Amino acid sequence: MKGWMGKLRVLTLLGSIALVLSGCGRENLSALIPKGYGAETSLDLIILTAIVMLFVLVIVMILYVTVLIRFRKKKGKEDFVPKQVEGNKTLETVWTVIPIILLIIIAVPTVIATFDLADTKGAKDELNVDVTGNQYWWHFNYNGQEIQTSQDLYIPTGEKVYLNMKSSDVIHSFWVPSISGKMDVNPENENTMYIEAYEEGVYWGKCAELCGPSHSLMDFKVIAVSPEEFEQWVSDMQNVDPKAVAEGETAQEGQALFQENNCMGCHAIGSSPVQVGPNLTNFGDRSKVAGVLDHNKENVMKWIMNPESVKPGNKMTGNYPTLSEEEASKIADYLLQLQPSEITPESAGN
Amino acid sequence: MSIAATQKRGFGAVLWDYVTTVDHKKIAHLYLFAGGLFFLIGGLEAMLIRIQLAKPDNDFLSAGLYNEVITMHGTTMIFLAAMPLIFALMNAVLPLQIGARDVAFPYLNSLGFWLFMFGGILLNCSWFLGGAPDAGWTAYAPLSTTSPGHGVDFYVMGLQIAGAGTLIGGINFLVTVVNMRAPGMTYMRMPLFTWASFIASVLILFAFPALTVGLFLLMFDRMFGTAFFDVSLGGNTIIWEHIFWIFGHPEVYILILPLFGVFSDVFSTFAKKRLFGYTAMVFATMLIAFLGFMVWAHHMFTVGLGPVANSIFSIATMAIAVPTGIKIFNWLATLWGGNITINSAMLWALAFIPTFTIGGMTGVMVASVAADYQYHDSYFVVAHFHYVIVGGTIFGIFSALHYWWPKMFGRILREGLGKLTFWTFFIGFHLTFFIQHFLGLMGMPRRYWVFHSGDGLDLGNLISTIGAFFMAFGVIVFIINAILTARDAKAPADPWDGRTLEWATASPPAHYNFKQTPLVRGLDPLWIEKSEGKGKMTPAEPLGEIHMPNSSFLPFLFSLGLFVAGFGFIYQTDNKAWLAVLIGGMAFSLGTMVVRSMKDDLGYHISKEELEREAD
């Protein structure tokens, strides 16, 4: 008997640890704290299915514990030979039919939610963003707006934003857990999904399909701002002058170095079809450097001088001239000045 | 070959015996040893993963190496540990349970093992030859087709060779069950383990060819310049996902069904009750196997197949919960009213019920498409499939090993150490994986080399890592147990008061299994004889000569040829001189086939007199 009580205690302990931990995780990352339509729809289904299934688990556990208490071999009855029962039609029918009913309870809302989340009929009247997954960064092209960004996806709150997603290399998967479930980003076809954020904030996005050594470093952010702020951001981005001269001596030298080293071959500033590397139009406003490092000059220099140390397997390493620390510092000064808008991750509450 | 093989033989003689054996019981030992070895390697890889994830932003492993480790952990555990361990059980027990003297094709049985073994070795050679495969055990294109180095080439060739062995093994067991049953052993009198192994063999027959085809396409893309999965040349990467999962999902049932059979046998033996709802159990197993082919796309809910396909596959997947539920309730009903003995074998089987129920519960949860958009490729899924594969397959293998160890090795595993293994592994398992459900929902994707300190995932990952060490400890105790037991007293023929035919012969059985083929008079034939006071099986034939197959070295050589050719295939992309190795290896294998075909090998006979001299 003792062993089994011990086991029960372990199970209870495990359960309570889980409950404590399920303080639900980090806000704006956890799927358990939904801040958008897709995540909310999914969580409703998660809760419904968990409740139905917990009901089944409880029944199984009641029977299980009863069996172990009542029918364990007892002292003095070691040789007892139980009745050999073949089966029982009624019982067997009951435990076939009840699960079917439970599954119907789950299946109907599942199908409804699936069709709802796949409904992209309204796409043409709303904001569309072409999303390209690359090893290991994200490119966002605001359809018809002549705006391209990388890593930070700005969207207005309370509106459906349609994402048309395609990969430039291997399969990736676009996942912003607190806003919406994921969708794969395939090389051969465009997948469309919509996201809608309820409130302003900076939401953490992750790549969810193994895409190479730096798969776990392919973080991005969705920055949801009010529709007015979003309009402001759009006009700020559209009015960027890529040729504007930087302020301060080192930054100007950095700008010159940026051109001399032909960084623009891959990195556009301002609207451009170039997307070999991330678009840097609003680099100074980015929430992170390379998606994972804190946004400061030191980290920008670290990336420029040795991207391999930050993201193993990235496509920048070895494809540009070696830069001295001084040169990297100047380029960083220039890049960090690329702050076209007052609408930034900070203003959205990062 | 002498029947009285008790005299001491040298190591070389024993080795030669095992390398050339066609005896299903010795092949079971080979599968157990090889599968156990790969299980330890896969377990070591698992420990490396958990150490890397013990704390945020850890750099214990580099990013590239981490991907190699996760790929090899998955591939090793599925193909090189779980599959052969299951084959070990089938080989050890299935012929005995149906009253047969061996499998239908003893030579092929040996061939199947050596193909698997050389495939597994080839795959693991990659560690020492420039790096292991790193595209995940699912090897999704184009990551797999563009992966630099030879890692994925080793994956392709290793699995192709090992997969051929598995296919051969599956066909062999199919034919064995169809053709080799003792008189009176009708289909509906077969023990559940035999039934489940039979159905799993059908799954192998239909599922593995899909893998074979997929691997050929991948091989041609990587080695011979085709473009099946190259989008820029008109190929399609989603096709790989379909092919892989058309194999991959039935594979999950290949891994679990035989263990469902084990649990059925263990429960009824230790509850001293006939299996409740035998017919329902058989048909539930068939239904699970059938539905198992209809649900592969639930691994692809986020691929963008559209709501119609997603909904259909979602509902089909949920439907599997019904036959699985029938099985769980039938097991509980078997135990209900029984006289339950709880020993190590039974502990594993009893622990399976709540663990697998949780795995099934999360299985229905992930089947719900719109909810799966969150679970997919997150740690929730990692937790789910470890609950079913470890909680079902591995718990089942441990249960089976404790249950059948006397039949396989003639010794009973020690109870104290057995319980220590169980409790540490069981507690460690739940510590490791329960928390991962929450890690997934808290935003931790699968196959992540690092998580960041600000992600709020630190504590959960640390708990998970601690649990993994408990599991490792349990496995080590099991190995110690197996070694110590070798010096214990010999086990009786029927140590558990068994019900099925394997307990009607000695532990371990003579190489011909049954001196006289037993006559089967119903389900649980030995139990029937015991409850009617006879205590042993009635023979179905008079004592007479037994025809046995000869040992053969050819299966080993055939597989060795393919192993060598595998290197030729892999390296001919660097230097065409390797084509010589490729052709040489293939020619060598072909040569062994020619020898096999030309040489008349009629086996040998054990005379009646010799049998009479043997004690019962």
PDB file of C-alpha atoms in Angstrom, chain A residues 195-303:
ATOM      1  CA  ILE A 195      -3.220  38.296 -36.868  1.00  0.00           C
ATOM      2  CA  GLU A 196      -5.038  40.761 -34.675  1.00  0.00           C
ATOM      3  CA  ALA A 197      -3.587  42.260 -31.509  1.00  0.00           C
ATOM      4  CA  TYR A 198      -6.035  43.549 -28.920  1.00  0.00           C
ATOM      5  CA  GLU A 199      -3.748  45.912 -27.087  1.00  0.00           C
ATOM      6  CA  GLU A 200      -0.589  47.890 -27.633  1.00  0.00           C
ATOM      7  CA  GLY A 201       2.613  46.151 -26.803  1.00  0.00           C
ATOM      8  CA  VAL A 202       5.715  44.429 -28.051  1.00  0.00           C
ATOM      9  CA  TYR A 203       5.016  40.734 -28.638  1.00  0.00           C
ATOM     10  CA  TRP A 204       7.736  38.153 -28.920  1.00  0.00           C
ATOM     11  CA  GLY A 205       7.909  36.056 -32.023  1.00  0.00           C
ATOM     12  CA  LYS A 206       9.868  32.843 -32.548  1.00  0.00           C
ATOM     13  CA  CYS A 207      10.713  30.598 -35.468  1.00  0.00           C
ATOM     14  CA  ALA A 208       9.085  27.235 -34.813  1.00  0.00           C
ATOM     15  CA  GLU A 209      10.482  25.002 -37.548  1.00  0.00           C
ATOM     16  CA  LEU A 210      14.059  23.752 -37.368  1.00  0.00           C
ATOM     17  CA  CYS A 211      15.916  25.844 -39.928  1.00  0.00           C
ATOM     18  CA  GLY A 212      19.596  25.419 -39.123  1.00  0.00           C
ATOM     19  CA  PRO A 213      22.124  26.081 -36.372  1.00  0.00           C
ATOM     20  CA  SER A 214      20.657  29.452 -35.388  1.00  0.00           C
ATOM     21  CA  HIS A 215      17.038  28.301 -35.439  1.00  0.00           C
ATOM     22  CA  SER A 216      16.665  29.272 -31.786  1.00  0.00           C
ATOM     23  CA  LEU A 217      18.058  32.755 -32.477  1.00  0.00           C
ATOM     24  CA  MET A 218      15.562  33.733 -35.164  1.00  0.00           C
ATOM     25  CA  ASP A 219      13.509  35.854 -32.780  1.00  0.00           C
ATOM     26  CA  PHE A 220      11.422  38.740 -34.004  1.00  0.00           C
ATOM     27  CA  LYS A 221       8.929  41.164 -32.500  1.00  0.00           C
ATOM     28  CA  VAL A 222       5.424  42.238 -33.355  1.00  0.00           C
ATOM     29  CA  ILE A 223       4.915  45.819 -32.259  1.00  0.00           C
ATOM     30  CA  ALA A 224       1.243  46.652 -31.919  1.00  0.00           C
ATOM     31  CA  VAL A 225       0.402  50.353 -31.756  1.00  0.00           C
ATOM     32  CA  SER A 226      -2.875  52.270 -31.906  1.00  0.00           C
ATOM     33  CA  PRO A 227      -4.232  52.836 -35.433  1.00  0.00           C
ATOM     34  CA  GLU A 228      -3.380  56.568 -35.196  1.00  0.00           C
ATOM     35  CA  GLU A 229       0.187  55.828 -34.175  1.00  0.00           C
ATOM     36  CA  PHE A 230       0.408  53.244 -36.907  1.00  0.00           C
ATOM     37  CA  GLU A 231      -0.591  55.837 -39.513  1.00  0.00           C
ATOM     38  CA  GLN A 232       2.006  58.154 -38.080  1.00  0.00           C
ATOM     39  CA  TRP A 233       4.607  55.387 -38.318  1.00  0.00           C
ATOM     40  CA  VAL A 234       3.641  54.632 -41.916  1.00  0.00           C
ATOM     41  CA  SER A 235       4.047  58.223 -42.985  1.00  0.00           C
ATOM     42  CA  ASP A 236       7.344  58.517 -41.081  1.00  0.00           C
ATOM     43  CA  MET A 237       8.646  55.440 -42.827  1.00  0.00           C
ATOM     44  CA  GLN A 238       7.471  56.629 -46.227  1.00  0.00           C
ATOM     45  CA  ASN A 239       9.180  59.965 -45.771  1.00  0.00           C
ATOM     46  CA  VAL A 240      12.581  58.603 -44.947  1.00  0.00           C
ATOM     47  CA  ASP A 241      15.371  60.128 -46.965  1.00  0.00           C
ATOM     48  CA  PRO A 242      17.908  57.344 -47.396  1.00  0.00           C
ATOM     49  CA  LYS A 243      20.493  59.840 -48.497  1.00  0.00           C
ATOM     50  CA  ALA A 244      20.176  62.097 -45.438  1.00  0.00           C
ATOM     51  CA  VAL A 245      23.556  62.976 -43.990  1.00  0.00           C
ATOM     52  CA  ALA A 246      24.173  61.592 -40.534  1.00  0.00           C
ATOM     53  CA  GLU A 247      24.770  63.867 -37.555  1.00  0.00           C
ATOM     54  CA  GLY A 248      28.145  64.059 -35.897  1.00  0.00           C
ATOM     55  CA  GLU A 249      31.589  63.299 -37.231  1.00  0.00           C
ATOM     56  CA  THR A 250      31.896  59.603 -36.387  1.00  0.00           C
ATOM     57  CA  ALA A 251      28.448  58.803 -37.701  1.00  0.00           C
ATOM     58  CA  GLN A 252      29.225  60.581 -40.956  1.00  0.00           C
ATOM     59  CA  GLU A 253      32.391  58.563 -41.289  1.00  0.00           C
ATOM     60  CA  GLY A 254      30.344  55.501 -40.513  1.00  0.00           C
ATOM     61  CA  GLN A 255      27.920  56.442 -43.287  1.00  0.00           C
ATOM     62  CA  ALA A 256      30.847  56.753 -45.686  1.00  0.00           C
ATOM     63  CA  LEU A 257      32.215  53.372 -44.587  1.00  0.00           C
ATOM     64  CA  PHE A 258      28.768  51.863 -45.063  1.00  0.00           C
ATOM     65  CA  GLN A 259      28.875  52.973 -48.678  1.00  0.00           C
ATOM     66  CA  GLU A 260      32.550  52.197 -49.326  1.00  0.00           C
ATOM     67  CA  ASN A 261      32.145  48.646 -48.121  1.00  0.00           C
ATOM     68  CA  ASN A 262      29.083  48.223 -50.297  1.00  0.00           C
ATOM     69  CA  CYS A 263      26.844  47.257 -47.387  1.00  0.00           C
ATOM     70  CA  MET A 264      23.886  48.411 -49.509  1.00  0.00           C
ATOM     71  CA  GLY A 265      24.475  45.490 -51.797  1.00  0.00           C
ATOM     72  CA  CYS A 266      22.511  43.486 -49.241  1.00  0.00           C
ATOM     73  CA  HIS A 267      21.057  46.002 -46.792  1.00  0.00           C
ATOM     74  CA  ALA A 268      18.660  48.623 -48.065  1.00  0.00           C
ATOM     75  CA  ILE A 269      17.926  51.872 -46.262  1.00  0.00           C
ATOM     76  CA  GLY A 270      14.593  53.282 -47.318  1.00  0.00           C
ATOM     77  CA  SER A 271      12.112  51.472 -49.508  1.00  0.00           C
ATOM     78  CA  SER A 272      13.874  49.073 -51.831  1.00  0.00           C
ATOM     79  CA  PRO A 273      13.382  45.660 -53.347  1.00  0.00           C
ATOM     80  CA  VAL A 274      16.794  44.615 -52.024  1.00  0.00           C
ATOM     81  CA  GLN A 275      16.299  41.943 -49.394  1.00  0.00           C
ATOM     82  CA  VAL A 276      19.447  39.884 -49.414  1.00  0.00           C
ATOM     83  CA  GLY A 277      20.001  41.045 -45.836  1.00  0.00           C
ATOM     84  CA  PRO A 278      17.711  42.864 -43.415  1.00  0.00           C
ATOM     85  CA  ASN A 279      16.382  46.267 -44.394  1.00  0.00           C
ATOM     86  CA  LEU A 280      17.929  48.854 -42.056  1.00  0.00           C
ATOM     87  CA  THR A 281      15.563  51.817 -42.540  1.00  0.00           C
ATOM     88  CA  ASN A 282      14.599  51.971 -38.872  1.00  0.00           C
ATOM     89  CA  PHE A 283      17.591  50.124 -37.463  1.00  0.00           C
ATOM     90  CA  GLY A 284      18.015  52.667 -34.673  1.00  0.00           C
ATOM     91  CA  ASP A 285      14.493  51.895 -33.463  1.00  0.00           C
ATOM     92  CA  ARG A 286      14.905  48.120 -33.392  1.00  0.00           C
ATOM     93  CA  SER A 287      13.971  46.317 -30.223  1.00  0.00           C
ATOM     94  CA  LYS A 288      16.973  43.985 -30.439  1.00  0.00           C
ATOM     95  CA  VAL A 289      20.203  43.677 -32.359  1.00  0.00           C
ATOM     96  CA  ALA A 290      20.073  40.664 -34.686  1.00  0.00           C
ATOM     97  CA  GLY A 291      16.841  39.649 -32.999  1.00  0.00           C
ATOM     98  CA  VAL A 292      18.474  38.457 -29.789  1.00  0.00           C
ATOM     99  CA  LEU A 293      20.969  40.957 -28.344  1.00  0.00           C
ATOM    100  CA  ASP A 294      20.072  44.008 -26.278  1.00  0.00           C
ATOM    101  CA  HIS A 295      19.843  47.088 -28.415  1.00  0.00           C
ATOM    102  CA  ASN A 296      23.004  49.071 -27.721  1.00  0.00           C
ATOM    103  CA  LYS A 297      26.090  50.178 -29.555  1.00  0.00           C
ATOM    104  CA  GLU A 298      28.328  47.534 -28.051  1.00  0.00           C
ATOM    105  CA  ASN A 299      26.137  44.779 -29.446  1.00  0.00           C
ATOM    106  CA  VAL A 300      25.849  46.430 -32.842  1.00  0.00           C
ATOM    107  CA  MET A 301      29.642  46.461 -33.004  1.00  0.00           C
ATOM    108  CA  LYS A 302      29.808  42.888 -31.802  1.00  0.00           C
ATOM    109  CA  TRP A 303      27.511  41.851 -34.614  1.00  0.00           C
TER     110      TRP A 303
END
